[in-house]
Amino acid sequence: MELKVTSPAFAEGAPIPRKFTRDGSNLSPPLTWSHAPSGTKSLALVCEDPDAPAGTWVHWLLYGLEADKTSLPEGVPHDKIVKGVGVQGQNDFKRLGYGGPAPPHGKPHHYHFRLYALDTPISLKPEAKKTDLQAAMRGHVLAEGDLVGLYQR
């Protein structure tokens, strides 16, 4: 089953507005989703750039979202635990929370905002890394959805 992930800030395959990048205000974009299957106990979000020169670059890890949540606001704070939102992991900028696009000059990069519906709560501490989250999710993904935005310099 596939979750439907969208954003009022940009369409699937369209450019991500500058304010959601490191060239702008570096705010996390607003996201909405639907079609979480029954049995969903929690949600997790991974934002990454597979076009990065050094390999896939993690821009955001957010986990422990409540199963009935259907959106994220613009500008989620960089706190370890965001009340009413979830727990944030460490991105590849070695920071907590969202780190916007900052690709080298050249071709557009693809930024995947992947949402996972899980059949279990995720009990990782703040500042977990992607490998930690992947291990915690293994065997528990009921559905996933992907919104791709583009950004280039």
CSV table of N, CA and C in Angstrom, one decimal:
chain,number,residue,atom,x,y,z
A,1,MET,N,0.9,-1.2,0.0
A,1,MET,CA,0.0,0.0,0.0
A,1,MET,C,0.9,1.2,0.0
A,2,GLU,N,0.4,2.3,-0.7
A,2,GLU,CA,1.2,3.5,-0.7
A,2,GLU,C,0.5,4.7,-0.1
A,3,LEU,N,1.3,5.4,0.8
A,3,LEU,CA,0.9,6.6,1.3
A,3,LEU,C,0.9,7.7,0.3
A,4,LYS,N,0.0,8.6,0.3
A,4,LYS,CA,0.1,9.8,-0.6
A,4,LYS,C,0.7,11.0,0.2
A,5,VAL,N,1.9,11.4,-0.2
A,5,VAL,CA,2.6,12.5,0.4
A,5,VAL,C,2.6,13.7,-0.5
A,6,THR,N,2.1,14.9,0.0
A,6,THR,CA,2.1,16.1,-0.8
A,6,THR,C,2.6,17.3,0.0
A,7,SER,N,2.8,18.4,-0.7
A,7,SER,CA,3.1,19.6,0.0
A,7,SER,C,2.4,20.8,-0.6
A,8,PRO,N,1.9,21.7,0.2
A,8,PRO,CA,1.3,22.9,-0.4
A,8,PRO,C,2.4,23.9,-0.9
A,9,ALA,N,3.7,23.6,-0.7
A,9,ALA,CA,4.8,24.4,-1.1
A,9,ALA,C,5.3,24.1,-2.4
A,10,PHE,N,5.2,22.8,-2.8
A,10,PHE,CA,5.7,22.4,-4.2
A,10,PHE,C,5.1,21.1,-4.6
A,11,ALA,N,5.0,20.9,-5.9
A,11,ALA,CA,4.3,19.7,-6.4
A,11,ALA,C,5.4,18.6,-6.6
A,12,GLU,N,4.9,17.4,-6.8
A,12,GLU,CA,5.7,16.3,-7.1
A,12,GLU,C,6.6,16.6,-8.4
A,13,GLY,N,7.9,16.4,-8.2
A,13,GLY,CA,8.8,16.7,-9.3
A,13,GLY,C,9.1,18.1,-9.6
A,14,ALA,N,8.6,19.0,-8.9
A,14,ALA,CA,8.8,20.5,-9.1
A,14,ALA,C,9.9,21.0,-8.2
A,15,PRO,N,10.4,22.2,-8.5
A,15,PRO,CA,11.4,22.8,-7.7
A,15,PRO,C,10.9,23.1,-6.3
A,16,ILE,N,11.8,22.9,-5.3
A,16,ILE,CA,11.6,23.3,-3.9
A,16,ILE,C,11.9,24.8,-3.8
A,17,PRO,N,10.9,25.6,-3.3
A,17,PRO,CA,11.2,27.0,-3.1
A,17,PRO,C,12.4,27.3,-2.2
A,18,ARG,N,13.1,28.3,-2.6
A,18,ARG,CA,14.3,28.7,-2.0
A,18,ARG,C,14.2,28.8,-0.4
A,19,LYS,N,13.1,29.3,0.1
A,19,LYS,CA,13.1,29.4,1.6
A,19,LYS,C,13.2,28.1,2.3
A,20,PHE,N,13.0,27.0,1.6
A,20,PHE,CA,13.1,25.7,2.2
A,20,PHE,C,14.5,25.1,2.0
A,21,THR,N,15.5,25.9,1.6
A,21,THR,CA,16.8,25.4,1.3
A,21,THR,C,17.8,26.2,2.2
A,22,ARG,N,19.0,25.7,2.2
A,22,ARG,CA,20.1,26.4,2.9
A,22,ARG,C,20.5,27.7,2.3
A,23,ASP,N,20.1,28.0,1.0
A,23,ASP,CA,20.3,29.2,0.4
A,23,ASP,C,19.2,30.3,0.8
A,24,GLY,N,18.2,29.8,1.4
A,24,GLY,CA,17.1,30.7,1.9
A,24,GLY,C,17.0,30.6,3.4
A,25,SER,N,15.8,30.4,3.9
A,25,SER,CA,15.6,30.4,5.4
A,25,SER,C,15.8,29.0,6.1
A,26,ASN,N,16.0,28.0,5.2
A,26,ASN,CA,16.3,26.7,5.7
A,26,ASN,C,15.2,26.1,6.6
A,27,LEU,N,13.9,26.5,6.2
A,27,LEU,CA,12.8,26.0,6.9
A,27,LEU,C,12.3,24.6,6.3
A,28,SER,N,11.9,23.8,7.2
A,28,SER,CA,11.3,22.5,6.7
A,28,SER,C,10.0,22.9,6.0
A,29,PRO,N,9.7,22.2,4.8
A,29,PRO,CA,8.5,22.5,4.1
A,29,PRO,C,7.3,21.9,4.8
A,30,PRO,N,6.1,22.4,4.6
A,30,PRO,CA,4.9,21.8,5.1
A,30,PRO,C,4.6,20.5,4.3
A,31,LEU,N,4.2,19.5,5.0
A,31,LEU,CA,3.8,18.2,4.3
A,31,LEU,C,2.5,17.7,4.8
A,32,THR,N,1.8,17.1,3.9
A,32,THR,CA,0.5,16.4,4.2
A,32,THR,C,0.5,15.0,3.7
A,33,TRP,N,-0.3,14.1,4.2
A,33,TRP,CA,-0.3,12.8,3.7
A,33,TRP,C,-1.7,12.2,4.0
A,34,SER,N,-2.0,11.1,3.3
A,34,SER,CA,-3.2,10.4,3.5
A,34,SER,C,-3.0,8.9,3.2
A,35,HIS,N,-4.0,8.1,3.5
A,35,HIS,CA,-4.0,6.6,3.2
A,35,HIS,C,-3.1,5.8,4.1
A,36,ALA,N,-2.9,6.2,5.3
A,36,ALA,CA,-2.2,5.4,6.3
A,36,ALA,C,-3.1,4.2,6.5
A,37,PRO,N,-2.5,3.0,6.4
A,37,PRO,CA,-3.4,1.8,6.6
A,37,PRO,C,-3.8,1.5,8.0
A,38,SER,N,-4.9,0.8,8.2
A,38,SER,CA,-5.3,0.4,9.5
A,38,SER,C,-4.1,-0.4,10.1
A,39,GLY,N,-4.0,-0.3,11.4
A,39,GLY,CA,-2.9,-1.0,12.1
A,39,GLY,C,-1.6,-0.2,12.2
A,40,THR,N,-1.7,1.1,11.6
A,40,THR,CA,-0.5,2.0,11.8
A,40,THR,C,-0.4,2.4,13.2
A,41,LYS,N,0.8,2.2,13.8
A,41,LYS,CA,1.0,2.6,15.2
A,41,LYS,C,1.8,3.9,15.3
A,42,SER,N,2.6,4.2,14.3
A,42,SER,CA,3.5,5.4,14.3
A,42,SER,C,3.9,5.6,12.9
A,43,LEU,N,4.5,6.8,12.7
A,43,LEU,CA,5.0,7.2,11.4
A,43,LEU,C,6.4,7.7,11.5
A,44,ALA,N,7.2,7.6,10.4
A,44,ALA,CA,8.6,8.1,10.4
A,44,ALA,C,8.8,8.8,9.1
A,45,LEU,N,9.6,9.8,9.1
A,45,LEU,CA,9.9,10.6,7.8
A,45,LEU,C,11.4,10.6,7.6
A,46,VAL,N,11.9,10.3,6.4
A,46,VAL,CA,13.3,10.5,6.0
A,46,VAL,C,13.3,11.3,4.8
A,47,CYS,N,14.1,12.4,4.8
A,47,CYS,CA,14.4,13.2,3.7
A,47,CYS,C,15.8,13.1,3.3
A,48,GLU,N,16.0,12.7,2.0
A,48,GLU,CA,17.4,12.5,1.6
A,48,GLU,C,17.6,12.8,0.1
A,49,ASP,N,18.9,13.1,-0.3
A,49,ASP,CA,19.3,13.4,-1.6
A,49,ASP,C,20.2,12.3,-2.2
A,50,PRO,N,19.7,11.4,-3.1
A,50,PRO,CA,20.5,10.4,-3.6
A,50,PRO,C,21.5,10.8,-4.6
A,51,ASP,N,21.4,12.1,-5.1
A,51,ASP,CA,22.3,12.6,-6.1
A,51,ASP,C,23.5,13.3,-5.5
A,52,ALA,N,23.7,13.3,-4.2
A,52,ALA,CA,24.8,14.0,-3.6
A,52,ALA,C,26.2,13.3,-4.0
A,53,PRO,N,27.2,14.1,-4.2
A,53,PRO,CA,28.5,13.6,-4.7
A,53,PRO,C,29.1,12.4,-3.9
A,54,ALA,N,28.9,12.5,-2.6
A,54,ALA,CA,29.5,11.5,-1.7
A,54,ALA,C,28.5,10.3,-1.4
A,55,GLY,N,27.4,10.3,-2.1
A,55,GLY,CA,26.4,9.2,-1.9
A,55,GLY,C,25.2,9.9,-1.3
A,56,THR,N,24.2,9.0,-1.0
A,56,THR,CA,22.9,9.6,-0.5
A,56,THR,C,23.2,10.4,0.8
A,57,TRP,N,22.6,11.6,0.8
A,57,TRP,CA,22.8,12.5,1.9
A,57,TRP,C,21.5,12.7,2.7
A,58,VAL,N,21.5,12.5,4.0
A,58,VAL,CA,20.3,12.6,4.8
A,58,VAL,C,20.1,14.0,5.2
A,59,HIS,N,18.9,14.6,4.9
A,59,HIS,CA,18.6,15.9,5.3
A,59,HIS,C,17.7,16.0,6.5
A,60,TRP,N,17.0,15.0,6.8
A,60,TRP,CA,16.0,15.0,7.9
A,60,TRP,C,15.6,13.7,8.3
A,61,LEU,N,15.6,13.4,9.6
A,61,LEU,CA,15.0,12.2,10.2
A,61,LEU,C,14.0,12.6,11.3
A,62,LEU,N,12.8,12.2,11.2
A,62,LEU,CA,11.7,12.5,12.1
A,62,LEU,C,11.0,11.2,12.4
A,63,TYR,N,10.8,10.8,13.6
A,63,TYR,CA,10.2,9.6,13.9
A,63,TYR,C,9.4,9.7,15.2
A,64,GLY,N,8.6,8.7,15.5
A,64,GLY,CA,7.7,8.8,16.6
A,64,GLY,C,6.5,9.7,16.4
A,65,LEU,N,6.1,9.9,15.1
A,65,LEU,CA,4.9,10.7,14.8
A,65,LEU,C,3.7,9.8,15.1
A,66,GLU,N,2.7,10.4,15.7
A,66,GLU,CA,1.5,9.7,16.1
A,66,GLU,C,0.8,9.2,14.8
A,67,ALA,N,0.2,8.0,14.9
A,67,ALA,CA,-0.4,7.3,13.7
A,67,ALA,C,-1.5,8.2,13.1
A,68,ASP,N,-2.2,8.9,13.9
A,68,ASP,CA,-3.4,9.7,13.3
A,68,ASP,C,-2.9,11.1,12.8
A,69,LYS,N,-1.7,11.4,12.9
A,69,LYS,CA,-1.2,12.7,12.3
A,69,LYS,C,-1.2,12.6,10.8
A,70,THR,N,-1.6,13.7,10.2
A,70,THR,CA,-1.8,13.8,8.7
A,70,THR,C,-1.0,14.9,8.1
A,71,SER,N,-0.2,15.7,8.9
A,71,SER,CA,0.5,16.8,8.3
A,71,SER,C,1.6,17.2,9.2
A,72,LEU,N,2.5,18.0,8.6
A,72,LEU,CA,3.6,18.7,9.4
A,72,LEU,C,3.5,20.1,9.0
A,73,PRO,N,3.7,21.1,9.9
A,73,PRO,CA,3.7,22.5,9.6
A,73,PRO,C,5.0,22.9,8.9
A,74,GLU,N,5.0,24.0,8.3
A,74,GLU,CA,6.3,24.6,7.8
A,74,GLU,C,7.1,25.0,9.0
A,75,GLY,N,8.4,24.8,8.9
A,75,GLY,CA,9.4,25.3,9.9
A,75,GLY,C,9.3,24.5,11.2
A,76,VAL,N,9.4,23.2,11.2
A,76,VAL,CA,9.5,22.4,12.4
A,76,VAL,C,10.7,22.8,13.1
A,77,PRO,N,10.6,23.1,14.4
A,77,PRO,CA,11.8,23.6,15.2
A,77,PRO,C,12.9,22.5,15.2
A,78,HIS,N,14.1,22.8,15.4
A,78,HIS,CA,15.3,21.9,15.5
A,78,HIS,C,15.5,21.3,16.9
A,79,ASP,N,14.4,21.2,17.6
A,79,ASP,CA,14.5,20.6,19.0
A,79,ASP,C,14.6,19.0,18.9
A,80,LYS,N,15.1,18.4,19.9
A,80,LYS,CA,15.2,17.0,20.0
A,80,LYS,C,13.9,16.3,19.9
A,81,ILE,N,13.0,16.8,20.7
A,81,ILE,CA,11.6,16.3,20.7
A,81,ILE,C,10.7,17.6,20.5
A,82,VAL,N,9.9,17.5,19.5
A,82,VAL,CA,9.0,18.6,19.1
A,82,VAL,C,7.6,18.1,19.5
A,83,LYS,N,7.0,18.8,20.6
A,83,LYS,CA,5.7,18.5,21.1
A,83,LYS,C,4.7,18.5,20.0
A,84,GLY,N,3.9,17.4,19.9
A,84,GLY,CA,2.9,17.3,19.0
A,84,GLY,C,3.4,16.9,17.6
A,85,VAL,N,4.7,16.7,17.4
A,85,VAL,CA,5.2,16.3,16.1
A,85,VAL,C,6.0,15.0,16.3
A,86,GLY,N,7.1,15.0,16.9
A,86,GLY,CA,7.9,13.7,17.0
A,86,GLY,C,9.3,14.0,17.5
A,87,VAL,N,10.1,13.0,17.3
A,87,VAL,CA,11.5,13.0,17.7
A,87,VAL,C,12.4,13.2,16.5
A,88,GLN,N,13.5,14.0,16.7
A,88,GLN,CA,14.3,14.2,15.5
A,88,GLN,C,15.7,13.5,15.6
A,89,GLY,N,16.1,13.0,14.5
A,89,GLY,CA,17.4,12.4,14.4
A,89,GLY,C,18.5,13.4,13.8
A,90,GLN,N,19.7,12.8,13.7
A,90,GLN,CA,20.8,13.6,13.2
A,90,GLN,C,20.9,13.5,11.7
A,91,ASN,N,21.0,14.6,11.0
A,91,ASN,CA,21.1,14.6,9.6
A,91,ASN,C,22.6,14.5,9.2
A,92,ASP,N,22.9,14.5,7.9
A,92,ASP,CA,24.3,14.4,7.5
A,92,ASP,C,25.1,15.7,7.6
A,93,PHE,N,24.4,16.7,8.0
A,93,PHE,CA,25.1,18.0,8.3
A,93,PHE,C,25.6,17.9,9.8
A,94,LYS,N,25.4,16.8,10.5
A,94,LYS,CA,25.7,16.6,11.9
A,94,LYS,C,24.9,17.5,12.8
A,95,ARG,N,23.7,17.8,12.4
A,95,ARG,CA,22.8,18.6,13.1
A,95,ARG,C,21.5,17.9,13.3
A,96,LEU,N,20.7,18.4,14.3
A,96,LEU,CA,19.4,17.9,14.6
A,96,LEU,C,18.3,18.5,13.7
A,97,GLY,N,17.4,17.7,13.3
A,97,GLY,CA,16.3,18.3,12.5
A,97,GLY,C,16.6,18.4,11.0
A,98,TYR,N,15.8,19.3,10.4
A,98,TYR,CA,15.8,19.5,9.0
A,98,TYR,C,17.0,20.4,8.6
A,99,GLY,N,17.7,19.9,7.5
A,99,GLY,CA,18.8,20.7,6.9
A,99,GLY,C,18.4,20.7,5.4
A,100,GLY,N,18.1,21.9,4.9
A,100,GLY,CA,17.6,22.0,3.6
A,100,GLY,C,18.7,21.7,2.5
A,101,PRO,N,18.2,21.7,1.2
A,101,PRO,CA,19.0,21.4,0.1
A,101,PRO,C,20.2,22.4,0.0
A,102,ALA,N,21.4,21.9,-0.4
A,102,ALA,CA,22.6,22.7,-0.6
A,102,ALA,C,23.5,22.0,-1.5
A,103,PRO,N,23.0,21.7,-2.7
A,103,PRO,CA,23.8,20.9,-3.7
A,103,PRO,C,24.9,21.7,-4.3
A,104,PRO,N,25.9,21.0,-4.8
A,104,PRO,CA,26.9,21.8,-5.6
A,104,PRO,C,26.3,22.3,-6.9
A,105,HIS,N,26.9,23.3,-7.5
A,105,HIS,CA,26.4,23.9,-8.7
A,105,HIS,C,26.3,22.8,-9.8
A,106,GLY,N,25.3,22.8,-10.6
A,106,GLY,CA,25.2,21.9,-11.7
A,106,GLY,C,23.7,21.4,-11.9
A,107,LYS,N,23.6,20.1,-12.1
A,107,LYS,CA,22.3,19.6,-12.4
A,107,LYS,C,21.4,19.6,-11.2
A,108,PRO,N,20.1,19.5,-11.4
A,108,PRO,CA,19.2,19.5,-10.2
A,108,PRO,C,19.4,18.2,-9.4
A,109,HIS,N,19.2,18.3,-8.1
A,109,HIS,CA,19.2,17.1,-7.2
A,109,HIS,C,17.8,16.8,-6.9
A,110,HIS,N,17.5,15.6,-6.6
A,110,HIS,CA,16.2,15.1,-6.3
A,110,HIS,C,16.1,14.9,-4.7
A,111,TYR,N,15.2,15.5,-4.1
A,111,TYR,CA,15.0,15.4,-2.6
A,111,TYR,C,13.8,14.6,-2.3
A,112,HIS,N,14.0,13.4,-1.7
A,112,HIS,CA,12.9,12.5,-1.4
A,112,HIS,C,12.5,12.7,0.0
A,113,PHE,N,11.2,13.0,0.2
A,113,PHE,CA,10.5,13.1,1.5
A,113,PHE,C,9.7,11.8,1.6
A,114,ARG,N,10.3,10.8,2.3
A,114,ARG,CA,9.7,9.5,2.4
A,114,ARG,C,9.1,9.3,3.7
A,115,LEU,N,7.8,9.0,3.7
A,115,LEU,CA,7.0,8.7,4.9
A,115,LEU,C,6.7,7.3,5.0
A,116,TYR,N,6.9,6.7,6.2
A,116,TYR,CA,6.7,5.3,6.5
A,116,TYR,C,5.6,5.1,7.6
A,117,ALA,N,4.6,4.3,7.3
A,117,ALA,CA,3.6,3.9,8.2
A,117,ALA,C,4.1,2.6,8.9
A,118,LEU,N,4.2,2.6,10.2
A,118,LEU,CA,4.8,1.4,10.9
A,118,LEU,C,3.7,0.8,11.8
A,119,ASP,N,3.9,-0.5,12.0
A,119,ASP,CA,3.0,-1.3,12.8
A,119,ASP,C,3.4,-1.3,14.3
A,120,THR,N,4.4,-0.5,14.6
A,120,THR,CA,4.9,-0.4,16.0
A,120,THR,C,5.4,1.0,16.3
A,121,PRO,N,5.3,1.4,17.6
A,121,PRO,CA,5.9,2.7,17.9
A,121,PRO,C,7.5,2.6,17.8
A,122,ILE,N,8.1,3.7,17.4
A,122,ILE,CA,9.6,3.8,17.4
A,122,ILE,C,10.0,4.4,18.6
A,123,SER,N,10.9,3.7,19.4
A,123,SER,CA,11.3,4.3,20.7
A,123,SER,C,12.7,4.7,20.7
A,124,LEU,N,13.3,5.1,19.6
A,124,LEU,CA,14.6,5.6,19.5
A,124,LEU,C,14.8,6.9,20.3
A,125,LYS,N,15.9,7.2,20.8
A,125,LYS,CA,16.2,8.4,21.5
A,125,LYS,C,16.4,9.5,20.4
A,126,PRO,N,16.4,10.8,20.8
A,126,PRO,CA,16.7,11.8,19.8
A,126,PRO,C,18.2,11.7,19.3
A,127,GLU,N,18.4,12.2,18.2
A,127,GLU,CA,19.7,12.2,17.5
A,127,GLU,C,20.2,10.9,17.0
A,128,ALA,N,19.2,10.0,16.7
A,128,ALA,CA,19.5,8.7,16.1
A,128,ALA,C,20.0,9.0,14.7
A,129,LYS,N,20.7,8.1,14.1
A,129,LYS,CA,21.2,8.2,12.7
A,129,LYS,C,20.3,7.3,11.9
A,130,LYS,N,20.4,7.5,10.6
A,130,LYS,CA,19.5,6.8,9.6
A,130,LYS,C,19.6,5.3,9.8
A,131,THR,N,20.8,4.8,10.0
A,131,THR,CA,21.0,3.3,10.2
A,131,THR,C,20.2,2.8,11.4
A,132,ASP,N,20.2,3.6,12.5
A,132,ASP,CA,19.4,3.3,13.7
A,132,ASP,C,17.9,3.2,13.4
A,133,LEU,N,17.5,4.2,12.6
A,133,LEU,CA,16.0,4.2,12.3
A,133,LEU,C,15.7,3.1,11.4
A,134,GLN,N,16.5,2.8,10.4
A,134,GLN,CA,16.3,1.7,9.5
A,134,GLN,C,16.2,0.4,10.2
A,135,ALA,N,17.1,0.2,11.2
A,135,ALA,CA,17.1,-1.1,12.0
A,135,ALA,C,15.8,-1.2,12.8
A,136,ALA,N,15.4,0.0,13.4
A,136,ALA,CA,14.1,0.0,14.2
A,136,ALA,C,12.9,-0.3,13.3
A,137,MET,N,12.9,0.2,12.1
A,137,MET,CA,11.8,0.0,11.2
A,137,MET,C,11.7,-1.4,10.5
A,138,ARG,N,12.8,-2.0,10.4
A,138,ARG,CA,12.9,-3.3,9.7
A,138,ARG,C,11.8,-4.3,10.1
A,139,GLY,N,11.1,-4.7,9.1
A,139,GLY,CA,10.0,-5.7,9.4
A,139,GLY,C,8.7,-5.0,9.9
A,140,HIS,N,8.7,-3.7,10.0
A,140,HIS,CA,7.5,-3.0,10.6
A,140,HIS,C,6.8,-2.0,9.6
A,141,VAL,N,7.3,-2.0,8.4
A,141,VAL,CA,6.7,-1.0,7.5
A,141,VAL,C,5.5,-1.5,6.8
A,142,LEU,N,4.3,-0.9,7.1
A,142,LEU,CA,3.1,-1.3,6.5
A,142,LEU,C,2.9,-0.6,5.1
A,143,ALA,N,3.4,0.6,5.0
A,143,ALA,CA,3.2,1.4,3.8
A,143,ALA,C,4.2,2.5,3.8
A,144,GLU,N,4.5,3.0,2.5
A,144,GLU,CA,5.4,4.2,2.4
A,144,GLU,C,4.9,5.1,1.3
A,145,GLY,N,5.3,6.3,1.4
A,145,GLY,CA,5.0,7.3,0.3
A,145,GLY,C,6.2,8.2,0.1
A,146,ASP,N,6.3,8.8,-1.1
A,146,ASP,CA,7.5,9.5,-1.4
A,146,ASP,C,7.0,10.8,-2.2
A,147,LEU,N,7.5,11.9,-1.7
A,147,LEU,CA,7.3,13.2,-2.5
A,147,LEU,C,8.7,13.6,-2.9
A,148,VAL,N,8.9,13.9,-4.2
A,148,VAL,CA,10.2,14.3,-4.7
A,148,VAL,C,10.1,15.8,-5.1
A,149,GLY,N,11.1,16.5,-4.6
A,149,GLY,CA,11.2,17.9,-5.0
A,149,GLY,C,12.6,18.1,-5.6
A,150,LEU,N,12.8,19.1,-6.4
A,150,LEU,CA,14.1,19.3,-7.1
A,150,LEU,C,14.7,20.6,-6.6
A,151,TYR,N,16.0,20.7,-6.6
A,151,TYR,CA,16.7,21.9,-6.3
A,151,TYR,C,18.1,21.9,-7.0
A,152,GLN,N,18.4,23.1,-7.6
A,152,GLN,CA,19.7,23.2,-8.2
A,152,GLN,C,20.3,24.6,-8.0
A,153,ARG,N,21.6,24.7,-8.0
A,153,ARG,CA,22.2,26.0,-7.9
A,153,ARG,C,22.8,26.4,-9.2
